[in-house]
mmCIF file of C-alpha atoms in Angstrom:
data_model
loop_
_atom_site.group_PDB
_atom_site.id
_atom_site.type_symbol
_atom_site.label_atom_id
_atom_site.label_comp_id
_atom_site.label_asym_id
_atom_site.label_seq_id
_atom_site.Cartn_x
_atom_site.Cartn_y
_atom_site.Cartn_z
ATOM 1 C CA UNK A 1 -31.076 -142.668 -23.231
ATOM 2 C CA UNK A 2 -33.893 -140.524 -24.804
ATOM 3 C CA UNK A 3 -33.628 -138.030 -21.884
ATOM 4 C CA UNK A 4 -29.785 -137.667 -22.502
ATOM 5 C CA UNK A 5 -30.359 -137.041 -26.259
ATOM 6 C CA UNK A 6 -33.008 -134.366 -25.552
ATOM 7 C CA UNK A 7 -30.753 -132.645 -23.024
ATOM 8 C CA UNK A 8 -27.896 -132.713 -25.577
ATOM 9 C CA UNK A 9 -30.122 -131.223 -28.298
ATOM 10 C CA UNK A 10 -31.337 -128.551 -25.869
ATOM 11 C CA UNK A 11 -27.727 -127.606 -24.961
ATOM 12 C CA UNK A 12 -26.863 -127.440 -28.678
ATOM 13 C CA UNK A 13 -29.820 -125.208 -29.409
ATOM 14 C CA UNK A 14 -28.834 -123.016 -26.472
ATOM 15 C CA UNK A 15 -25.253 -122.726 -27.851
ATOM 16 C CA UNK A 16 -26.647 -121.898 -31.323
ATOM 17 C CA UNK A 17 -28.867 -119.140 -29.784
ATOM 18 C CA UNK A 18 -25.893 -117.648 -27.852
ATOM 19 C CA UNK A 19 -23.758 -117.771 -30.879
ATOM 20 C CA UNK A 20 -26.427 -116.151 -33.006
ATOM 21 C CA UNK A 21 -26.818 -113.401 -30.264
ATOM 22 C CA UNK A 22 -23.188 -112.835 -30.166
ATOM 23 C CA UNK A 23 -22.976 -112.497 -33.976
ATOM 24 C CA UNK A 24 -25.838 -109.992 -33.942
ATOM 25 C CA UNK A 25 -24.107 -107.888 -31.246
ATOM 26 C CA UNK A 26 -20.865 -107.886 -33.285
ATOM 27 C CA UNK A 27 -22.748 -106.919 -36.444
ATOM 28 C CA UNK A 28 -24.417 -103.985 -34.476
ATOM 29 C CA UNK A 29 -20.887 -102.922 -33.432
ATOM 30 C CA UNK A 30 -19.755 -102.892 -37.015
ATOM 31 C CA UNK A 31 -22.770 -100.837 -38.177
ATOM 32 C CA UNK A 32 -22.188 -98.454 -35.294
ATOM 33 C CA UNK A 33 -18.519 -98.083 -36.388
ATOM 34 C CA UNK A 34 -19.588 -97.369 -39.902
ATOM 35 C CA UNK A 35 -22.127 -94.749 -38.875
ATOM 36 C CA UNK A 36 -19.561 -93.174 -36.601
ATOM 37 C CA UNK A 37 -17.252 -92.713 -39.547
ATOM 38 C CA UNK A 38 -20.065 -91.301 -41.635
ATOM 39 C CA UNK A 39 -20.908 -88.911 -38.862
ATOM 40 C CA UNK A 40 -17.316 -87.816 -38.729
ATOM 41 C CA UNK A 41 -17.264 -87.195 -42.505
ATOM 42 C CA UNK A 42 -20.562 -85.232 -42.327
ATOM 43 C CA UNK A 43 -19.194 -83.100 -39.389
ATOM 44 C CA UNK A 44 -16.185 -82.186 -41.521
ATOM 45 C CA UNK A 45 -18.421 -81.028 -44.377
ATOM 46 C CA UNK A 46 -20.641 -79.196 -41.959
ATOM 47 C CA UNK A 47 -17.637 -77.270 -40.649
ATOM 48 C CA UNK A 48 -17.045 -76.104 -44.199
ATOM 49 C CA UNK A 49 -20.688 -74.744 -44.360
ATOM 50 C CA UNK A 50 -20.379 -73.023 -40.932
ATOM 51 C CA UNK A 51 -16.994 -71.319 -41.683
ATOM 52 C CA UNK A 52 -16.719 -70.952 -45.342
ATOM 53 C CA UNK A 53 -14.186 -68.076 -44.959
ATOM 54 C CA UNK A 54 -11.572 -70.277 -43.418
ATOM 55 C CA UNK A 55 -12.192 -72.980 -45.973
ATOM 56 C CA UNK A 56 -11.956 -70.437 -48.850
ATOM 57 C CA UNK A 57 -8.328 -69.855 -48.074
ATOM 58 C CA UNK A 58 -7.696 -73.581 -49.039
ATOM 59 C CA UNK A 59 -10.376 -74.518 -51.411
ATOM 60 C CA UNK A 60 -13.683 -73.329 -53.011
ATOM 61 C CA UNK A 61 -16.325 -73.962 -50.387
ATOM 62 C CA UNK A 62 -20.062 -74.845 -50.815
ATOM 63 C CA UNK A 63 -22.733 -72.817 -48.953
ATOM 64 C CA UNK A 64 -24.942 -75.670 -47.577
ATOM 65 C CA UNK A 65 -25.962 -79.192 -48.584
ATOM 66 C CA UNK A 66 -28.686 -79.614 -51.275
ATOM 67 C CA UNK A 67 -28.242 -83.422 -51.402
ATOM 68 C CA UNK A 68 -26.738 -86.069 -49.117
ATOM 69 C CA UNK A 69 -26.117 -89.734 -49.938
ATOM 70 C CA UNK A 70 -24.609 -92.048 -47.323
ATOM 71 C CA UNK A 71 -24.474 -95.778 -46.815
ATOM 72 C CA UNK A 72 -22.641 -98.783 -45.586
ATOM 73 C CA UNK A 73 -21.891 -102.423 -46.253
ATOM 74 C CA UNK A 74 -20.673 -105.249 -44.089
ATOM 75 C CA UNK A 75 -18.834 -108.205 -45.535
ATOM 76 C CA UNK A 76 -18.528 -107.111 -49.104
ATOM 77 C CA UNK A 77 -16.679 -109.466 -51.558
ATOM 78 C CA UNK A 78 -13.795 -108.271 -53.542
ATOM 79 C CA UNK A 79 -14.954 -106.765 -56.860
ATOM 80 C CA UNK A 80 -18.608 -107.544 -55.857
ATOM 81 C CA UNK A 81 -20.633 -106.768 -58.990
ATOM 82 C CA UNK A 82 -23.892 -106.102 -57.085
ATOM 83 C CA UNK A 83 -22.228 -103.679 -54.659
ATOM 84 C CA UNK A 84 -20.286 -101.998 -57.531
ATOM 85 C CA UNK A 85 -23.561 -101.570 -59.573
ATOM 86 C CA UNK A 86 -25.368 -100.082 -56.550
ATOM 87 C CA UNK A 87 -22.626 -97.606 -55.931
ATOM 88 C CA UNK A 88 -22.384 -96.647 -59.613
ATOM 89 C CA UNK A 89 -26.131 -95.858 -59.359
ATOM 90 C CA UNK A 90 -25.290 -93.570 -56.381
ATOM 91 C CA UNK A 91 -22.550 -91.859 -58.474
ATOM 92 C CA UNK A 92 -24.957 -91.375 -61.378
ATOM 93 C CA UNK A 93 -27.634 -89.928 -59.116
ATOM 94 C CA UNK A 94 -25.194 -87.563 -57.408
ATOM 95 C CA UNK A 95 -23.400 -86.163 -60.467
ATOM 96 C CA UNK A 96 -26.462 -86.293 -62.702
ATOM 97 C CA UNK A 97 -26.885 -87.128 -66.427
ATOM 98 C CA UNK A 98 -24.133 -86.286 -68.959
ATOM 99 C CA UNK A 99 -25.117 -83.237 -70.922
ATOM 100 C CA UNK A 100 -24.689 -83.463 -74.662
ATOM 101 C CA UNK A 101 -23.454 -80.671 -76.870
ATOM 102 C CA UNK A 102 -21.273 -78.904 -74.260
ATOM 103 C CA UNK A 103 -17.764 -79.462 -73.130
ATOM 104 C CA UNK A 104 -19.039 -80.055 -69.560
ATOM 105 C CA UNK A 105 -20.436 -83.372 -70.583
ATOM 106 C CA UNK A 106 -16.972 -84.851 -71.032
ATOM 107 C CA UNK A 107 -15.791 -83.142 -67.867
ATOM 108 C CA UNK A 108 -18.593 -84.691 -65.881
ATOM 109 C CA UNK A 109 -17.923 -87.984 -67.490
ATOM 110 C CA UNK A 110 -14.286 -87.650 -66.385
ATOM 111 C CA UNK A 111 -15.254 -86.933 -62.809
ATOM 112 C CA UNK A 112 -17.579 -89.962 -62.751
ATOM 113 C CA UNK A 113 -14.636 -92.174 -63.924
ATOM 114 C CA UNK A 114 -12.405 -90.678 -61.182
ATOM 115 C CA UNK A 115 -14.964 -91.667 -58.492
ATOM 116 C CA UNK A 116 -15.630 -94.955 -60.228
ATOM 117 C CA UNK A 117 -11.970 -95.735 -60.230
ATOM 118 C CA UNK A 118 -11.583 -94.936 -56.549
ATOM 119 C CA UNK A 119 -14.550 -97.147 -55.603
ATOM 120 C CA UNK A 120 -13.177 -100.045 -57.757
ATOM 121 C CA UNK A 121 -9.788 -99.748 -56.134
ATOM 122 C CA UNK A 122 -11.230 -99.920 -52.611
ATOM 123 C CA UNK A 123 -13.760 -102.672 -53.490
ATOM 124 C CA UNK A 124 -10.968 -104.680 -54.959
ATOM 125 C CA UNK A 125 -8.548 -104.204 -52.133
ATOM 126 C CA UNK A 126 -8.130 -107.165 -49.593
ATOM 127 C CA UNK A 127 -5.230 -105.857 -47.621
ATOM 128 C CA UNK A 128 -5.699 -105.903 -43.931
ATOM 129 C CA UNK A 129 -6.327 -102.511 -42.333
ATOM 130 C CA UNK A 130 -7.890 -99.219 -43.317
ATOM 131 C CA UNK A 131 -8.424 -97.728 -46.813
ATOM 132 C CA UNK A 132 -9.784 -94.229 -47.378
ATOM 133 C CA UNK A 133 -10.476 -91.977 -50.326
ATOM 134 C CA UNK A 134 -11.597 -88.284 -49.989
ATOM 135 C CA UNK A 135 -12.218 -86.132 -53.080
ATOM 136 C CA UNK A 136 -14.108 -82.977 -54.030
ATOM 137 C CA UNK A 137 -15.185 -81.622 -57.352
ATOM 138 C CA UNK A 138 -16.342 -78.076 -58.374
ATOM 139 C CA UNK A 139 -17.986 -77.580 -61.747
ATOM 140 C CA UNK A 140 -20.891 -75.923 -63.628
ATOM 141 C CA UNK A 141 -24.175 -77.683 -63.566
ATOM 142 C CA UNK A 142 -27.687 -76.374 -64.348
ATOM 143 C CA UNK A 143 -26.311 -72.850 -64.745
ATOM 144 C CA UNK A 144 -24.871 -72.879 -61.184
ATOM 145 C CA UNK A 145 -21.483 -73.769 -59.753
ATOM 146 C CA UNK A 146 -21.684 -76.720 -57.554
ATOM 147 C CA UNK A 147 -19.366 -78.741 -55.242
ATOM 148 C CA UNK A 148 -19.542 -82.490 -54.709
ATOM 149 C CA UNK A 149 -17.637 -84.081 -51.802
ATOM 150 C CA UNK A 150 -16.930 -87.750 -51.909
ATOM 151 C CA UNK A 151 -15.634 -89.740 -48.901
ATOM 152 C CA UNK A 152 -15.172 -93.545 -48.891
ATOM 153 C CA UNK A 153 -13.837 -95.799 -46.141
ATOM 154 C CA UNK A 154 -13.204 -99.573 -45.784
ATOM 155 C CA UNK A 155 -11.683 -101.598 -43.113
ATOM 156 C CA UNK A 156 -10.510 -105.138 -43.638
ATOM 157 C CA UNK A 157 -9.901 -107.625 -40.822
ATOM 158 C CA UNK A 158 -6.862 -109.928 -40.786
ATOM 159 C CA UNK A 159 -9.100 -112.917 -40.917
ATOM 160 C CA UNK A 160 -12.793 -113.802 -41.193
ATOM 161 C CA UNK A 161 -13.348 -115.002 -37.581
ATOM 162 C CA UNK A 162 -12.532 -111.773 -35.704
ATOM 163 C CA UNK A 163 -15.947 -110.057 -35.734
ATOM 164 C CA UNK A 164 -19.321 -111.647 -36.720
ATOM 165 C CA UNK A 165 -17.545 -114.022 -39.239
ATOM 166 C CA UNK A 166 -17.163 -111.145 -41.601
ATOM 167 C CA UNK A 167 -14.064 -109.807 -43.338
ATOM 168 C CA UNK A 168 -14.618 -106.086 -43.674
ATOM 169 C CA UNK A 169 -16.920 -103.092 -43.263
ATOM 170 C CA UNK A 170 -17.275 -100.332 -45.902
ATOM 171 C CA UNK A 171 -19.097 -97.004 -45.962
ATOM 172 C CA UNK A 172 -19.479 -93.877 -48.217
ATOM 173 C CA UNK A 173 -20.918 -90.450 -48.178
ATOM 174 C CA UNK A 174 -21.650 -88.025 -51.046
ATOM 175 C CA UNK A 175 -22.641 -84.455 -50.585
ATOM 176 C CA UNK A 176 -23.771 -81.923 -53.146
ATOM 177 C CA UNK A 177 -23.704 -78.142 -52.457
ATOM 178 C CA UNK A 178 -23.980 -74.955 -54.376
ATOM 179 C CA UNK A 179 -21.010 -72.557 -54.436
ATOM 180 C CA UNK A 180 -21.493 -68.761 -53.890
ATOM 181 C CA UNK A 181 -20.343 -67.530 -57.267
ATOM 182 C CA UNK A 182 -20.044 -63.930 -55.993
ATOM 183 C CA UNK A 183 -17.101 -65.080 -53.745
ATOM 184 C CA UNK A 184 -15.059 -66.565 -56.604
ATOM 185 C CA UNK A 185 -12.164 -64.770 -58.325
ATOM 186 C CA UNK A 186 -12.539 -63.728 -61.934
ATOM 187 C CA UNK A 187 -9.889 -66.307 -62.975
ATOM 188 C CA UNK A 188 -11.805 -69.076 -61.083
ATOM 189 C CA UNK A 189 -15.110 -68.255 -62.816
ATOM 190 C CA UNK A 190 -13.326 -68.058 -66.185
ATOM 191 C CA UNK A 191 -11.744 -71.438 -65.645
ATOM 192 C CA UNK A 192 -14.995 -73.098 -64.564
ATOM 193 C CA UNK A 193 -17.047 -71.587 -67.404
ATOM 194 C CA UNK A 194 -14.487 -72.355 -69.987
ATOM 195 C CA UNK A 195 -14.199 -75.940 -68.615
ATOM 196 C CA UNK A 196 -17.976 -76.240 -69.066
ATOM 197 C CA UNK A 197 -18.626 -74.529 -72.433
ATOM 198 C CA UNK A 198 -15.208 -74.840 -74.129
ATOM 199 C CA UNK A 199 -12.817 -72.239 -75.332
ATOM 200 C CA UNK A 200 -14.731 -71.400 -78.423
ATOM 201 C CA UNK A 201 -18.099 -71.020 -76.756
ATOM 202 C CA UNK A 202 -17.375 -69.490 -73.398
ATOM 203 C CA UNK A 203 -18.133 -65.927 -74.334
ATOM 204 C CA UNK A 204 -21.546 -66.787 -75.716
ATOM 205 C CA UNK A 205 -22.400 -68.982 -72.788
ATOM 206 C CA UNK A 206 -21.324 -66.325 -70.319
ATOM 207 C CA UNK A 207 -23.679 -63.829 -71.873
ATOM 208 C CA UNK A 208 -26.499 -66.411 -71.713
ATOM 209 C CA UNK A 209 -25.648 -67.210 -68.081
ATOM 210 C CA UNK A 210 -25.580 -63.525 -67.222
ATOM 211 C CA UNK A 211 -29.165 -63.150 -68.502
ATOM 212 C CA UNK A 212 -30.325 -66.272 -66.490
ATOM 213 C CA UNK A 213 -28.672 -64.934 -63.304
ATOM 214 C CA UNK A 214 -30.294 -61.492 -63.848
ATOM 215 C CA UNK A 215 -33.706 -63.034 -64.215
ATOM 216 C CA UNK A 216 -33.287 -65.181 -61.157
ATOM 217 C CA UNK A 217 -31.983 -62.133 -59.182
ATOM 218 C CA UNK A 218 -35.125 -60.237 -60.047
ATOM 219 C CA UNK A 219 -37.312 -63.109 -59.023
ATOM 220 C CA UNK A 220 -35.390 -63.452 -55.713
ATOM 221 C CA UNK A 221 -35.879 -59.731 -54.919
ATOM 222 C CA UNK A 222 -39.602 -60.078 -55.636
ATOM 223 C CA UNK A 223 -39.848 -63.096 -53.275
ATOM 224 C CA UNK A 224 -38.089 -61.111 -50.518
ATOM 225 C CA UNK A 225 -40.479 -58.157 -50.894
ATOM 226 C CA UNK A 226 -43.506 -60.416 -50.954
ATOM 227 C CA UNK A 227 -42.601 -61.989 -47.633
ATOM 228 C CA UNK A 228 -42.086 -58.549 -45.919
ATOM 229 C CA UNK A 229 -45.132 -57.141 -43.914
ATOM 230 C CA UNK A 230 -46.526 -53.940 -45.579
ATOM 231 C CA UNK A 231 -49.653 -51.926 -45.757
ATOM 232 C CA UNK A 232 -52.927 -53.647 -46.468
ATOM 233 C CA UNK A 233 -53.834 -54.125 -50.128
ATOM 234 C CA UNK A 234 -56.312 -51.574 -51.413
ATOM 235 C CA UNK A 235 -59.284 -54.030 -51.632
ATOM 236 C CA UNK A 236 -58.812 -55.020 -47.882
ATOM 237 C CA UNK A 237 -58.472 -51.433 -46.886
ATOM 238 C CA UNK A 238 -61.678 -50.450 -48.559
ATOM 239 C CA UNK A 239 -63.533 -53.481 -47.058
ATOM 240 C CA UNK A 240 -62.362 -52.473 -43.479
ATOM 241 C CA UNK A 241 -63.448 -48.916 -43.994
ATOM 242 C CA UNK A 242 -66.831 -49.954 -45.232
ATOM 243 C CA UNK A 243 -67.289 -52.247 -42.243
ATOM 244 C CA UNK A 244 -66.576 -49.362 -39.921
ATOM 245 C CA UNK A 245 -69.162 -47.134 -41.747
ATOM 246 C CA UNK A 246 -71.819 -49.811 -41.430
ATOM 247 C CA UNK A 247 -71.201 -50.511 -37.804
ATOM 248 C CA UNK A 248 -74.215 -49.353 -35.606
ATOM 249 C CA UNK A 249 -73.554 -46.180 -33.450
ATOM 250 C CA UNK A 250 -73.232 -46.740 -29.659
ATOM 251 C CA UNK A 251 -76.386 -46.455 -27.500
ATOM 252 C CA UNK A 252 -76.901 -43.434 -25.194
ATOM 253 C CA UNK A 253 -76.243 -45.691 -22.084
ATOM 254 C CA UNK A 254 -72.987 -46.902 -23.667
ATOM 255 C CA UNK A 255 -71.924 -43.280 -24.474
ATOM 256 C CA UNK A 256 -72.411 -42.425 -20.770
ATOM 257 C CA UNK A 257 -70.285 -45.413 -19.618
ATOM 258 C CA UNK A 258 -67.507 -44.372 -22.060
ATOM 259 C CA UNK A 259 -67.591 -40.739 -20.920
ATOM 260 C CA UNK A 260 -67.370 -41.866 -17.301
ATOM 261 C CA UNK A 261 -64.421 -44.061 -18.100
ATOM 262 C CA UNK A 262 -62.645 -41.288 -19.773
ATOM 263 C CA UNK A 263 -63.209 -38.979 -16.763
ATOM 264 C CA UNK A 264 -61.739 -41.607 -14.347
ATOM 265 C CA UNK A 265 -58.661 -42.046 -16.628
ATOM 266 C CA UNK A 266 -58.089 -38.266 -16.617
ATOM 267 C CA UNK A 267 -58.473 -37.646 -12.812
ATOM 268 C CA UNK A 268 -55.556 -37.840 -10.378
ATOM 269 C CA UNK A 269 -54.929 -41.158 -8.663
ATOM 270 C CA UNK A 270 -56.544 -40.069 -5.322
ATOM 271 C CA UNK A 271 -59.832 -39.065 -7.029
ATOM 272 C CA UNK A 272 -59.775 -41.908 -9.387
ATOM 273 C CA UNK A 273 -60.078 -44.301 -6.406
ATOM 274 C CA UNK A 274 -63.574 -42.991 -5.541
ATOM 275 C CA UNK A 275 -66.272 -44.955 -7.163
ATOM 276 C CA UNK A 276 -68.045 -43.416 -10.039
ATOM 277 C CA UNK A 277 -71.859 -43.934 -9.851
ATOM 278 C CA UNK A 278 -73.679 -44.061 -13.168
ATOM 279 C CA UNK A 279 -77.386 -43.686 -13.327
ATOM 280 C CA UNK A 280 -78.940 -46.059 -15.753
#
């Protein structure tokens, strides 16, 4: 009787282990699916960086990424406060703090509300199938024109028992890039600066921004010149000349060897083959 019970327990433990292993494999599949979606989103943004001319015919492109944020969740609950709070922190970190005293503060706040609304809609959706949101925003921040791309994806299963006992998989990516302002049209720059500074203050802000860009341009030119190879600084050149002056003259024997080597180099090939004997 005791042996039968032990065997039953062993079989039950084995079944539990197999079930656990199966669940882990299914979770790994979900994580792989989420990362595959994120890689696809990142590839789309990379295409914009590699071919900005094509993108510029449809939208204002960024030059290259200065910040990436990507992540995934498995089995999120509808309107999960912890998940929503974590994602709001990501949004705040991506868009930055709200600036006071400028119109751009309310603009940035509006963008955050748009992204927050999209996240809330997806987090609260329990319909089976795929939900997706893709948005981008172009605005003035820290005296530069930046672009933020937001891509959000969620897939809900029809019931909880399909894969790993979970109901859904969710992922997101945020990318911040800087726009090449020299490639913008006048009207586009006017719109973005006015949106940031306001109609009454745009002229004063444009003059201030022009001075900032001129200063940065001068600094950039200096850095480029500094990294280019050039003549030795005067102090190094004087030190090298002094070292040559202080070097000891060659000995008579060394002079004789150098003279013989010069003769061999000047003779025709047939004569140069004959050995040169040097008396010590």
